[in-house]
Short mmCIF file of C-alpha atoms in Angstrom, two decimals:
data_model
loop_
_atom_site.label_atom_id
_atom_site.label_comp_id
_atom_site.label_asym_id
_atom_site.label_seq_id
_atom_site.Cartn_x
_atom_site.Cartn_y
_atom_site.Cartn_z
CA MET C 1 167.16 138.98 -34.57
CA SER C 2 170.95 139.05 -34.79
CA THR C 3 172.94 136.73 -32.54
CA LEU C 4 174.22 138.16 -29.25
CA PRO C 5 176.75 136.65 -26.80
CA ILE C 6 174.04 135.94 -24.21
CA ASP C 7 172.29 133.57 -26.65
CA THR C 8 174.90 130.86 -26.04
CA VAL C 9 174.01 130.55 -22.33
CA LEU C 10 170.23 130.91 -22.60
CA PRO C 11 169.65 127.11 -22.80
CA GLN C 12 171.76 126.66 -19.65
CA LEU C 13 169.83 129.45 -17.93
CA ARG C 14 166.48 127.86 -18.81
CA GLN C 15 167.64 124.46 -17.54
CA THR C 16 168.95 126.03 -14.33
CA LEU C 17 165.67 127.80 -13.60
CA ASP C 18 163.74 124.60 -14.37
CA ALA C 19 165.65 122.94 -11.52
CA HIS C 20 166.37 125.85 -9.15
CA THR C 21 164.41 128.82 -7.80
CA ARG C 22 167.44 131.14 -7.53
CA ALA C 23 170.20 131.92 -10.01
CA VAL C 24 172.86 134.52 -10.81
CA LEU C 25 173.74 135.53 -14.37
CA GLN C 26 177.01 137.38 -14.87
CA ALA C 27 177.33 139.01 -18.28
CA PRO C 28 179.21 142.16 -19.34
CA PRO C 29 177.48 145.17 -20.88
CA GLY C 30 176.55 144.51 -24.47
CA ALA C 31 175.97 140.78 -24.00
CA GLY C 32 172.22 141.27 -24.48
CA LYS C 33 170.96 140.05 -21.10
CA THR C 34 168.47 142.89 -20.51
CA THR C 35 166.31 142.17 -23.55
CA ARG C 36 167.08 138.54 -24.40
CA VAL C 37 166.59 136.88 -20.99
CA PRO C 38 162.93 137.87 -20.29
CA LEU C 39 161.89 136.84 -23.81
CA ALA C 40 163.73 133.52 -23.47
CA LEU C 41 161.82 132.72 -20.27
CA LEU C 42 158.39 133.73 -21.54
CA ASP C 43 157.30 130.14 -22.26
CA ALA C 44 158.99 128.46 -19.28
CA PRO C 45 156.69 125.73 -17.87
CA TRP C 46 157.13 126.87 -14.27
CA LEU C 47 155.71 130.30 -15.11
CA GLN C 48 152.23 128.76 -15.50
CA GLY C 49 150.92 131.93 -17.08
CA ARG C 50 152.35 134.20 -14.39
CA LYS C 51 154.26 137.41 -15.08
CA ILE C 52 157.95 138.16 -15.40
CA ILE C 53 158.91 141.28 -13.42
CA MET C 54 162.27 142.85 -14.25
CA LEU C 55 163.67 145.63 -12.08
CA GLU C 56 165.75 148.29 -13.84
CA PRO C 57 167.65 151.02 -11.95
CA ARG C 58 166.87 153.79 -14.49
CA ARG C 59 163.67 155.06 -16.10
CA LEU C 60 165.19 155.56 -19.53
CA ALA C 61 166.57 152.00 -19.60
CA THR C 62 163.20 150.69 -18.40
CA ARG C 63 161.27 152.26 -21.27
CA SER C 64 163.97 151.44 -23.82
CA ALA C 65 164.12 147.74 -22.84
CA ALA C 66 160.33 147.40 -22.95
CA HIS C 67 160.09 149.05 -26.37
CA PHE C 68 162.87 146.87 -27.78
CA MET C 69 161.35 143.62 -26.50
CA ALA C 70 157.91 144.60 -27.79
CA ARG C 71 159.39 145.26 -31.24
CA CYS C 72 161.06 141.83 -31.15
CA LEU C 73 157.58 140.32 -30.65
CA GLY C 74 156.12 142.50 -33.39
CA GLU C 75 153.84 144.24 -30.89
CA ALA C 76 153.29 147.64 -29.32
CA VAL C 77 154.35 148.32 -25.75
CA GLY C 78 151.48 147.48 -23.40
CA GLN C 79 150.64 144.15 -25.02
CA ARG C 80 152.79 141.21 -23.90
CA VAL C 81 155.58 143.57 -22.82
CA GLY C 82 154.95 146.68 -20.73
CA TYR C 83 156.60 148.94 -18.21
CA ARG C 84 155.89 150.92 -15.05
CA VAL C 85 157.88 153.97 -13.99
CA ARG C 86 156.90 156.95 -11.87
CA LEU C 87 154.23 159.03 -13.67
CA ASP C 88 154.21 156.65 -16.67
CA THR C 89 152.64 153.19 -16.99
CA ARG C 90 152.16 151.14 -20.17
CA VAL C 91 150.68 147.74 -19.30
CA GLY C 92 147.55 145.92 -20.40
CA PRO C 93 145.45 142.87 -19.49
CA ASN C 94 147.69 140.58 -21.57
CA THR C 95 151.04 141.90 -20.33
CA ARG C 96 153.37 139.06 -19.35
CA ILE C 97 156.67 140.95 -18.99
CA GLU C 98 156.72 144.11 -16.87
CA VAL C 99 159.88 146.21 -16.67
CA VAL C 100 159.66 148.35 -13.53
CA THR C 101 161.72 150.81 -11.53
CA GLU C 102 161.75 153.39 -8.70
CA GLY C 103 160.31 151.38 -5.85
CA ILE C 104 157.44 149.96 -7.89
CA LEU C 105 158.54 146.39 -7.10
CA THR C 106 158.54 147.28 -3.39
CA ARG C 107 154.97 148.58 -3.61
CA MET C 108 153.93 145.39 -5.42
CA LEU C 109 155.41 143.36 -2.56
CA GLN C 110 153.68 145.48 0.09
CA ARG C 111 150.31 144.95 -1.62
CA ASP C 112 150.87 141.22 -2.23
CA PRO C 113 153.82 139.82 -0.25
CA ALA C 114 153.50 136.44 -1.99
CA LEU C 115 153.52 137.99 -5.48
CA GLU C 116 150.87 135.47 -6.51
CA GLU C 117 150.68 136.74 -10.09
CA VAL C 118 154.46 136.71 -10.58
CA GLY C 119 156.55 133.72 -11.66
CA ILE C 120 160.01 135.29 -11.57
CA VAL C 121 161.59 138.56 -10.43
CA ILE C 122 164.70 139.58 -12.39
CA PHE C 123 167.10 142.14 -10.91
CA ASP C 124 168.93 143.67 -13.87
CA GLU C 125 172.17 145.66 -13.57
CA PHE C 126 172.45 144.68 -9.90
CA HIS C 127 176.08 145.85 -9.91
CA GLU C 128 174.80 149.45 -9.76
CA ARG C 129 173.78 148.65 -6.13
CA ASN C 130 170.68 150.81 -6.29
CA LEU C 131 168.97 151.15 -2.89
CA GLN C 132 165.63 149.96 -4.24
CA ALA C 133 167.27 146.90 -5.80
CA ASP C 134 168.90 145.94 -2.49
CA LEU C 135 165.60 146.40 -0.65
CA GLY C 136 163.57 144.60 -3.31
CA LEU C 137 165.93 141.61 -3.28
CA ALA C 138 165.86 141.39 0.52
CA LEU C 139 162.05 141.39 0.54
CA CYS C 140 161.81 138.91 -2.35
CA LEU C 141 164.17 136.48 -0.62
CA GLU C 142 162.06 136.61 2.54
CA ALA C 143 158.79 136.28 0.59
CA GLN C 144 160.18 133.28 -1.28
CA ALA C 145 161.36 131.60 1.91
CA ALA C 146 158.17 132.22 3.89
CA LEU C 147 155.34 132.34 1.35
CA ARG C 148 156.24 131.21 -2.19
CA GLU C 149 158.93 128.56 -2.48
CA GLU C 150 158.31 128.25 -6.23
CA LEU C 151 158.89 131.97 -6.92
CA ARG C 152 162.02 132.36 -9.06
CA ILE C 153 164.65 135.02 -8.38
CA LEU C 154 167.32 135.86 -10.97
CA VAL C 155 170.04 138.43 -10.29
CA MET C 156 171.88 139.74 -13.37
CA SER C 157 175.11 141.69 -13.01
CA ALA C 158 177.90 142.97 -15.23
CA THR C 159 180.85 143.87 -13.02
CA LEU C 160 179.87 142.77 -9.50
CA ASP C 161 181.45 139.73 -7.86
CA GLY C 162 179.01 137.03 -8.94
CA ALA C 163 180.23 134.63 -6.28
CA ALA C 164 179.25 137.06 -3.50
CA VAL C 165 175.75 137.42 -4.95
CA SER C 166 175.49 133.64 -5.32
CA ALA C 167 176.42 133.22 -1.64
CA LEU C 168 173.74 135.76 -0.63
CA LEU C 169 171.22 133.65 -2.55
CA GLY C 170 172.18 130.48 -0.69
CA ASN C 171 174.93 129.41 -3.12
CA ALA C 172 172.63 129.75 -6.12
CA PRO C 173 173.95 128.51 -9.49
CA LEU C 174 176.19 131.06 -11.20
CA ILE C 175 176.07 131.31 -14.99
CA SER C 176 178.63 133.41 -16.86
CA SER C 177 178.38 134.82 -20.37
CA GLU C 178 181.16 136.36 -22.41
CA GLY C 179 180.59 139.80 -23.89
CA ARG C 180 181.14 140.84 -27.46
CA CYS C 181 183.56 143.71 -27.42
CA TYR C 182 185.91 144.80 -30.16
CA PRO C 183 189.31 146.20 -29.13
CA VAL C 184 189.22 149.74 -27.78
CA ALA C 185 192.34 151.93 -27.90
CA ILE C 186 192.73 153.87 -24.63
CA ARG C 187 194.25 157.35 -24.86
CA HIS C 188 194.93 159.21 -21.62
CA ALA C 189 195.28 162.91 -20.93
CA SER C 190 198.69 164.35 -20.34
CA PRO C 191 199.75 164.41 -16.65
CA SER C 192 200.40 168.14 -16.98
CA SER C 193 196.77 168.91 -17.86
CA GLY C 194 194.73 171.17 -15.62
CA ARG C 195 193.14 169.12 -12.86
CA VAL C 196 190.07 169.24 -10.63
CA ARG C 197 190.34 167.14 -7.45
CA GLY C 198 193.08 165.09 -9.09
CA LEU C 199 191.21 164.89 -12.41
CA PRO C 200 191.49 167.00 -15.56
CA ALA C 201 189.44 170.14 -15.90
CA LEU C 202 186.35 170.10 -18.11
CA ALA C 203 188.18 172.56 -20.36
CA GLN C 204 189.73 169.57 -22.16
CA VAL C 205 186.42 168.15 -23.36
CA VAL C 206 185.72 170.42 -26.34
CA PRO C 207 189.24 170.24 -27.83
CA VAL C 208 189.25 166.44 -27.52
CA VAL C 209 185.81 166.12 -29.13
CA LEU C 210 186.88 168.35 -32.04
CA LYS C 211 190.08 166.33 -32.43
CA ALA C 212 188.15 163.05 -32.42
CA LEU C 213 185.69 164.34 -35.01
CA GLU C 214 188.60 165.25 -37.26
CA GLN C 215 190.67 162.08 -36.80
CA GLU C 216 188.11 159.31 -36.23
CA SER C 217 184.94 158.02 -37.88
CA GLY C 218 181.65 157.22 -36.15
CA SER C 219 179.62 158.90 -33.44
CA ILE C 220 180.92 160.07 -30.06
CA LEU C 221 179.62 159.43 -26.54
CA VAL C 222 180.88 161.97 -23.98
CA PHE C 223 180.49 161.13 -20.28
CA LEU C 224 179.98 164.20 -18.05
CA PRO C 225 179.04 164.41 -14.36
CA GLY C 226 175.68 166.20 -14.65
CA ALA C 227 173.16 168.27 -16.57
CA ARG C 228 174.94 171.55 -15.76
CA GLU C 229 178.16 170.38 -17.42
CA ILE C 230 176.23 168.91 -20.36
CA LYS C 231 174.56 172.26 -21.05
CA ARG C 232 177.90 174.08 -20.75
CA ILE C 233 179.74 171.71 -23.13
CA GLU C 234 176.81 171.72 -25.56
CA SER C 235 176.93 175.52 -25.69
CA GLN C 236 180.72 175.51 -26.22
CA LEU C 237 180.50 172.93 -29.00
CA ARG C 238 177.79 174.91 -30.81
CA ALA C 239 179.99 178.01 -30.58
CA ALA C 240 182.90 176.01 -32.04
CA LEU C 241 181.07 175.72 -35.39
CA LEU C 242 180.81 171.95 -35.68
CA PRO C 243 180.71 170.37 -39.16
CA ASP C 244 177.27 170.33 -40.76
CA ASP C 245 177.05 166.54 -40.55
CA VAL C 246 177.37 166.49 -36.72
CA VAL C 247 174.26 166.34 -34.51
CA LEU C 248 174.51 167.25 -30.82
CA ALA C 249 172.31 165.18 -28.47
CA PRO C 250 172.15 165.72 -24.68
CA LEU C 251 171.14 162.71 -22.55
CA TYR C 252 170.25 162.87 -18.84
CA GLY C 253 167.42 161.73 -16.62
CA ASN C 254 165.22 164.83 -16.46
CA LEU C 255 165.02 165.47 -20.19
CA PRO C 256 161.65 164.92 -21.92
CA GLN C 257 161.23 161.37 -23.16
CA GLU C 258 161.24 162.37 -26.83
CA VAL C 259 164.61 164.13 -26.39
CA GLN C 260 166.07 161.05 -24.67
CA ASP C 261 164.74 158.83 -27.47
CA ARG C 262 166.45 161.01 -30.08
CA ALA C 263 169.76 160.70 -28.23
CA ILE C 264 169.75 156.89 -28.26
CA ALA C 265 168.37 156.54 -31.80
CA PRO C 266 170.74 156.02 -34.78
CA ALA C 267 172.14 159.18 -36.36
CA PRO C 268 170.29 160.26 -39.55
CA PRO C 269 171.85 158.90 -42.79
CA GLY C 270 175.03 160.75 -43.69
CA GLN C 271 175.38 162.26 -40.21
CA ARG C 272 177.15 161.43 -36.96
CA LYS C 273 176.18 162.25 -33.39
CA VAL C 274 177.92 163.66 -30.36
CA VAL C 275 175.93 162.39 -27.37
CA LEU C 276 176.59 164.32 -24.13
CA ALA C 277 175.50 162.00 -21.32
CA THR C 278 175.65 161.41 -17.59
CA ASN C 279 176.32 157.91 -16.24
CA ILE C 280 172.78 157.08 -17.41
CA ALA C 281 174.53 155.75 -20.56
CA GLU C 282 176.93 153.42 -18.73
CA THR C 283 174.74 150.32 -18.78
CA SER C 284 171.48 148.92 -20.17
CA LEU C 285 171.31 151.39 -23.07
CA THR C 286 172.83 150.79 -26.47
CA ILE C 287 173.36 154.00 -28.42
CA GLU C 288 173.62 153.18 -32.09
CA GLY C 289 176.76 154.08 -34.03
CA ILE C 290 179.06 154.91 -31.11
CA ARG C 291 182.73 154.02 -31.67
CA ILE C 292 184.37 156.90 -29.78
CA VAL C 293 184.05 157.57 -26.04
CA VAL C 294 185.29 160.70 -24.28
CA ASP C 295 185.28 160.14 -20.52
CA VAL C 296 185.94 163.06 -18.18
CA GLY C 297 186.16 160.57 -15.29
CA LEU C 298 183.64 162.24 -12.99
CA VAL C 299 180.28 161.18 -11.60
CA ARG C 300 177.82 163.02 -9.38
CA VAL C 301 176.47 161.00 -6.46
CA PRO C 302 174.06 161.86 -3.63
CA THR C 303 175.63 161.67 -0.18
CA PHE C 304 173.53 161.77 2.99
CA GLU C 305 175.06 163.57 5.98
CA LEU C 306 173.93 162.18 9.31
CA ARG C 307 174.81 165.34 11.28
CA SER C 308 172.72 167.67 9.15
CA GLY C 309 170.08 165.19 7.99
CA MET C 310 170.51 166.53 4.47
CA THR C 311 171.54 164.94 1.17
CA ARG C 312 174.02 166.78 -1.00
CA LEU C 313 175.32 165.99 -4.48
CA GLU C 314 179.05 165.37 -4.58
CA THR C 315 181.22 165.12 -7.69
CA VAL C 316 183.72 162.25 -7.37
CA GLN C 317 186.00 160.30 -9.66
CA VAL C 318 184.51 157.21 -11.28
CA SER C 319 185.38 153.71 -10.13
CA GLN C 320 187.51 151.40 -12.24
CA ALA C 321 184.44 149.29 -12.98
CA SER C 322 182.56 152.32 -14.31
CA ALA C 323 185.55 153.46 -16.36
CA ASP C 324 185.78 150.01 -17.95
CA GLN C 325 182.08 149.99 -18.76
CA ARG C 326 182.30 153.45 -20.30
CA SER C 327 185.24 152.55 -22.51
CA GLY C 328 183.47 149.36 -23.56
CA ARG C 329 180.76 151.48 -25.17
CA ALA C 330 183.24 152.30 -27.95
CA GLY C 331 183.71 148.63 -28.90
CA ARG C 332 180.17 147.38 -29.30
CA LEU C 333 180.03 147.26 -33.12
CA GLU C 334 183.63 147.67 -34.32
CA PRO C 335 187.08 148.61 -32.99
CA GLY C 336 186.89 151.94 -31.19
CA VAL C 337 188.79 154.50 -29.18
CA CYS C 338 188.30 155.92 -25.67
CA TYR C 339 189.82 159.24 -24.60
CA ARG C 340 190.20 159.18 -20.82
CA LEU C 341 190.69 162.73 -19.61
CA TRP C 342 192.86 161.85 -16.65
CA PRO C 343 196.55 160.90 -16.42
CA GLU C 344 197.50 157.28 -17.00
CA GLY C 345 198.28 155.56 -13.72
CA LEU C 346 195.78 157.55 -11.63
CA HIS C 347 194.38 155.14 -9.03
CA LEU C 348 190.63 154.52 -9.22
CA VAL C 349 188.67 152.64 -6.56
CA PRO C 350 187.56 149.21 -7.88
CA HIS C 351 183.81 149.80 -7.39
CA GLY C 352 181.53 152.66 -6.38
CA GLU C 353 179.94 152.76 -2.94
CA PRO C 354 176.59 150.90 -2.69
CA GLU C 355 173.78 153.42 -2.27
CA ILE C 356 172.64 151.70 0.92
CA ARG C 357 175.83 152.91 2.63
CA THR C 358 175.49 156.57 1.66
CA ALA C 359 171.76 157.27 1.27
CA ASP C 360 169.03 158.72 3.46
CA LEU C 361 167.35 155.55 4.79
CA ALA C 362 164.08 157.07 6.01
CA ALA C 363 162.06 155.55 3.16
CA LEU C 364 163.78 152.17 3.53
CA VAL C 365 163.13 152.00 7.29
CA LEU C 366 159.48 152.92 6.72
CA GLU C 367 159.16 150.22 4.02
CA LEU C 368 160.65 147.66 6.42
CA ALA C 369 158.25 148.69 9.17
CA GLN C 370 155.33 148.32 6.77
CA TRP C 371 156.69 144.89 5.85
CA GLY C 372 156.61 144.01 9.55
CA SER C 373 160.33 144.21 10.28
CA THR C 374 161.66 146.57 12.94
CA ASP C 375 165.19 145.11 12.72
CA PRO C 376 166.90 145.30 9.30
CA THR C 377 169.40 142.60 10.33
CA GLU C 378 166.57 140.06 10.08
CA LEU C 379 166.77 140.28 6.29
CA ALA C 380 169.47 139.21 3.83
CA TRP C 381 171.66 142.01 2.44
CA LEU C 382 174.82 142.07 0.38
CA ASP C 383 175.69 145.14 2.49
CA PRO C 384 173.49 145.66 5.57
CA PRO C 385 172.22 149.21 6.15
CA PRO C 386 174.52 151.11 8.56
CA GLU C 387 173.21 151.17 12.14
CA ALA C 388 173.74 154.92 12.54
CA SER C 389 171.75 155.70 9.39
CA VAL C 390 168.94 153.37 10.48
CA ALA C 391 168.82 155.01 13.92
CA GLN C 392 168.68 158.50 12.40
CA ALA C 393 165.89 157.44 10.03
CA ARG C 394 163.91 155.86 12.85
CA THR C 395 164.18 159.04 14.95
CA LEU C 396 162.89 161.16 12.07
CA LEU C 397 159.99 158.80 11.35
CA MET C 398 158.95 158.84 15.01
CA ARG C 399 159.03 162.63 14.93
CA LEU C 400 156.76 162.55 11.87
CA GLY C 401 154.39 160.16 13.65
CA ALA C 402 155.06 157.39 11.12
CA LEU C 403 156.51 154.96 13.70
CA ASP C 404 155.68 154.34 17.35
CA HIS C 405 158.35 154.09 20.04
CA GLN C 406 158.81 150.38 19.35
CA GLY C 407 159.58 151.15 15.70
CA ARG C 408 156.28 149.75 14.44
CA ILE C 409 154.39 151.53 11.71
CA THR C 410 151.41 153.68 12.75
CA ALA C 411 148.18 154.35 10.86
CA HIS C 412 149.67 157.68 9.81
CA GLY C 413 152.81 155.85 8.69
CA GLU C 414 150.67 153.58 6.51
CA GLN C 415 149.22 156.68 4.85
CA ILE C 416 152.71 158.06 4.28
CA ALA C 417 153.95 154.76 2.81
CA ARG C 418 151.17 154.74 0.22
CA LEU C 419 152.47 157.94 -1.39
CA PRO C 420 155.48 157.68 -3.76
CA LEU C 421 157.24 160.53 -1.95
CA HIS C 422 159.99 160.88 0.63
CA PRO C 423 158.34 160.39 4.06
CA ARG C 424 158.94 164.06 4.93
CA LEU C 425 157.02 165.24 1.87
CA ALA C 426 154.29 162.63 2.17
CA HIS C 427 153.73 163.73 5.79
CA MET C 428 153.53 167.37 4.63
CA VAL C 429 150.98 166.54 1.91
CA ILE C 430 148.76 164.57 4.30
CA LYS C 431 148.88 167.31 6.95
CA GLY C 432 148.31 169.98 4.32
CA GLN C 433 145.24 168.18 3.00
CA ALA C 434 143.78 168.07 6.51
CA LEU C 435 144.20 171.86 6.71
CA GLY C 436 142.56 172.41 3.32
CA LEU C 437 145.96 173.17 1.79
CA GLY C 438 146.43 169.92 -0.09
CA ALA C 439 146.94 171.55 -3.48
CA LEU C 440 149.67 173.86 -2.17
CA ALA C 441 151.31 170.92 -0.40
CA CYS C 442 151.37 168.97 -3.68
CA ASP C 443 153.00 171.94 -5.43
CA LEU C 444 155.64 172.14 -2.71
CA ALA C 445 156.27 168.38 -2.80
CA ALA C 446 156.73 168.53 -6.58
CA LEU C 447 159.11 171.52 -6.34
CA LEU C 448 161.22 169.72 -3.75
CA SER C 449 161.25 166.40 -5.66
CA GLU C 450 162.07 167.60 -9.17
CA ARG C 451 164.96 169.69 -10.46
CA ASP C 452 164.83 173.46 -9.98
CA VAL C 453 162.31 175.31 -12.17
CA LEU C 454 164.60 178.36 -12.33
CA ARG C 455 167.68 178.24 -14.53
CA SER C 456 169.35 180.99 -12.50
CA ALA C 457 168.22 182.99 -9.55
CA SER C 458 171.02 185.18 -8.30
CA GLY C 459 170.89 186.63 -4.84
CA PRO C 460 173.43 188.73 -2.97
CA LYS C 461 177.04 188.36 -4.15
CA GLY C 462 175.90 186.19 -7.06
CA ARG C 463 174.72 183.35 -4.83
CA ARG C 464 171.80 181.26 -5.94
CA GLU C 465 168.54 182.48 -4.39
CA ALA C 466 166.71 179.69 -2.57
CA ASP C 467 163.34 181.41 -2.04
CA ILE C 468 160.59 178.78 -2.36
CA HIS C 469 157.94 181.52 -2.61
CA GLN C 470 159.46 182.71 -5.88
CA ARG C 471 159.26 179.21 -7.31
CA LEU C 472 155.66 178.75 -6.19
CA LEU C 473 154.75 181.91 -8.11
CA VAL C 474 156.29 180.34 -11.22
CA VAL C 475 154.24 177.16 -10.74
CA LEU C 476 151.11 179.30 -10.43
CA GLY C 477 151.86 180.98 -13.76
CA ASP C 478 153.87 184.13 -13.01
CA GLN C 479 156.23 184.87 -15.91
CA VAL C 480 159.96 185.19 -15.24
CA PRO C 481 162.72 184.92 -17.87
CA GLU C 482 164.81 182.33 -15.99
CA VAL C 483 162.23 179.51 -16.11
CA ASP C 484 163.39 176.02 -17.07
CA ARG C 485 160.28 175.00 -19.01
CA GLY C 486 161.12 171.29 -18.99
CA ALA C 487 161.50 171.25 -15.22
CA LEU C 488 158.33 173.33 -14.77
CA LYS C 489 156.39 170.83 -16.87
CA HIS C 490 157.65 167.96 -14.68
CA VAL C 491 156.73 169.84 -11.49
CA ARG C 492 153.20 170.65 -12.66
CA GLU C 493 152.61 167.10 -13.88
CA SER C 494 153.87 165.61 -10.60
CA ALA C 495 151.65 167.94 -8.56
CA ARG C 496 148.67 167.09 -10.77
CA GLN C 497 149.18 163.34 -10.31
CA TRP C 498 149.49 163.66 -6.53
CA ARG C 499 146.33 165.80 -6.40
CA GLN C 500 144.59 163.14 -8.45
CA ALA C 501 145.82 160.33 -6.17
CA LEU C 502 144.55 162.22 -3.10
CA LYS C 503 141.30 163.28 -4.83
CA ILE C 504 142.13 166.97 -4.42
CA SER C 505 140.05 168.82 -7.01
CA ALA C 506 141.14 172.39 -6.25
CA ARG C 507 144.41 174.00 -7.33
CA SER C 508 146.46 176.30 -5.16
CA ASP C 509 146.28 180.03 -5.72
CA HIS C 510 148.11 183.15 -4.58
CA ALA C 511 145.99 183.38 -1.44
CA ASP C 512 147.46 180.09 -0.16
CA LEU C 513 151.10 181.06 -0.46
CA ALA C 514 151.37 182.61 2.99
CA MET C 515 150.97 179.09 4.43
CA ALA C 516 153.94 177.64 2.55
CA GLY C 517 156.20 178.05 5.60
CA VAL C 518 153.76 176.17 7.82
CA LEU C 519 153.66 173.26 5.39
CA LEU C 520 157.45 173.18 5.10
CA GLY C 521 157.58 173.05 8.90
CA PHE C 522 155.63 169.77 8.76
CA ALA C 523 158.18 168.29 6.35
CA TYR C 524 161.28 169.59 8.16
CA PRO C 525 160.43 169.96 11.86
CA ASP C 526 164.09 169.30 12.72
CA ARG C 527 165.19 172.36 10.73
CA ILE C 528 163.06 174.97 12.47
CA ALA C 529 165.39 177.39 14.25
#
């Protein structure tokens, strides 16, 4: 293996974890911490044959890290290195390193609060401030203090204030690694460019990409806010008649795994890539051959509204930390260039908002109740969950019958917590099963959890039609031209796995569809007019 910047601090990290049960590792993107650290700890004496669990905030990064580490050991994934993500698990009886995501660590803790088979829990990319990472760390710290003093906890971060994390961990040792980054020339958009909410319009992207292809060498990574914009820019670039040696590669979370793998793989010999990505490519992933970044400066984030009880996606400008990480992608292998499509001098907030401040906390409050905590302030948080959001979540969970009036979890709440669904949808599935409508409830839960199965569904005045009945017909096999086949595959697979978990053998049919409204009423009792 080639030398990476993180290698110089690995001896210090091993010595620190020999002597301490908590540590913080601060290393910029590209240092190699995600794949080097777990392998370096594999033979640590304090592990005593136990597992290393590493929490990743993204599914793609989880699979990619596991595959890379397995290759370093000359093995297939599922041997000494494996992973667990929603709807996809690759572990075996000899797996010693498990890379996990999406609440899987939390479920491990709920089943075994002492984590008896685990020697260390590593929180990778903690600077992303994922809700599940915050919750998992809070539970691990309590489990370590109350049940397993010898359990190791390592928090790894790129841009977060390491001292603040160290203080949260009881002034744990802080180890810093330098990154390896070649100089990146920053080129800003003209202040007179068209702007959207203070930022340039997406209309600049295609001309800048074409200019970069003409003037620069190497592959290009374009950061866009979401899948909709990626599809639009991809279509415009194809219409622009790109050179024959240029390969377009979209990259976002809901793409099939094989399409994601193609996007992060090296370009074929004699060709260069233009990767159109969301912020999924900011950290953890290394995309081979990139020396040009085009950053539109936008990111799409979910924002929970207390008054409506609904989560909406909002497009906002990136933080300075994210902008720096994006530009750094151009300097991994050689000097690069980053085109920032906003005027120089535009103020960016230093860091993005932690998810715990803006998210729907119903699932978190239920997890805490299952853990035995009715008061979140009893646990250690870098940012405690807002009181108003906790109160709103508790009210909803009581209405669903998941909590009693003292905030303690009920038997029904235990059933809800066992399903990897939002509490609303888990409640709907359980109630639907009791009515003999379990298969239909699973279809509805899948439709409401995954992206829309219809590419376009225009209603009056061109507005998007929101009829759930129409989408259920698509899941049942009715043919319509607007179907997003990738999304439909995800929905059907999710519904199948939930039916399997609940031992529901039947599948829904057209005769069941009249009851869809009843089932939705279970999930959203507060929205019945």
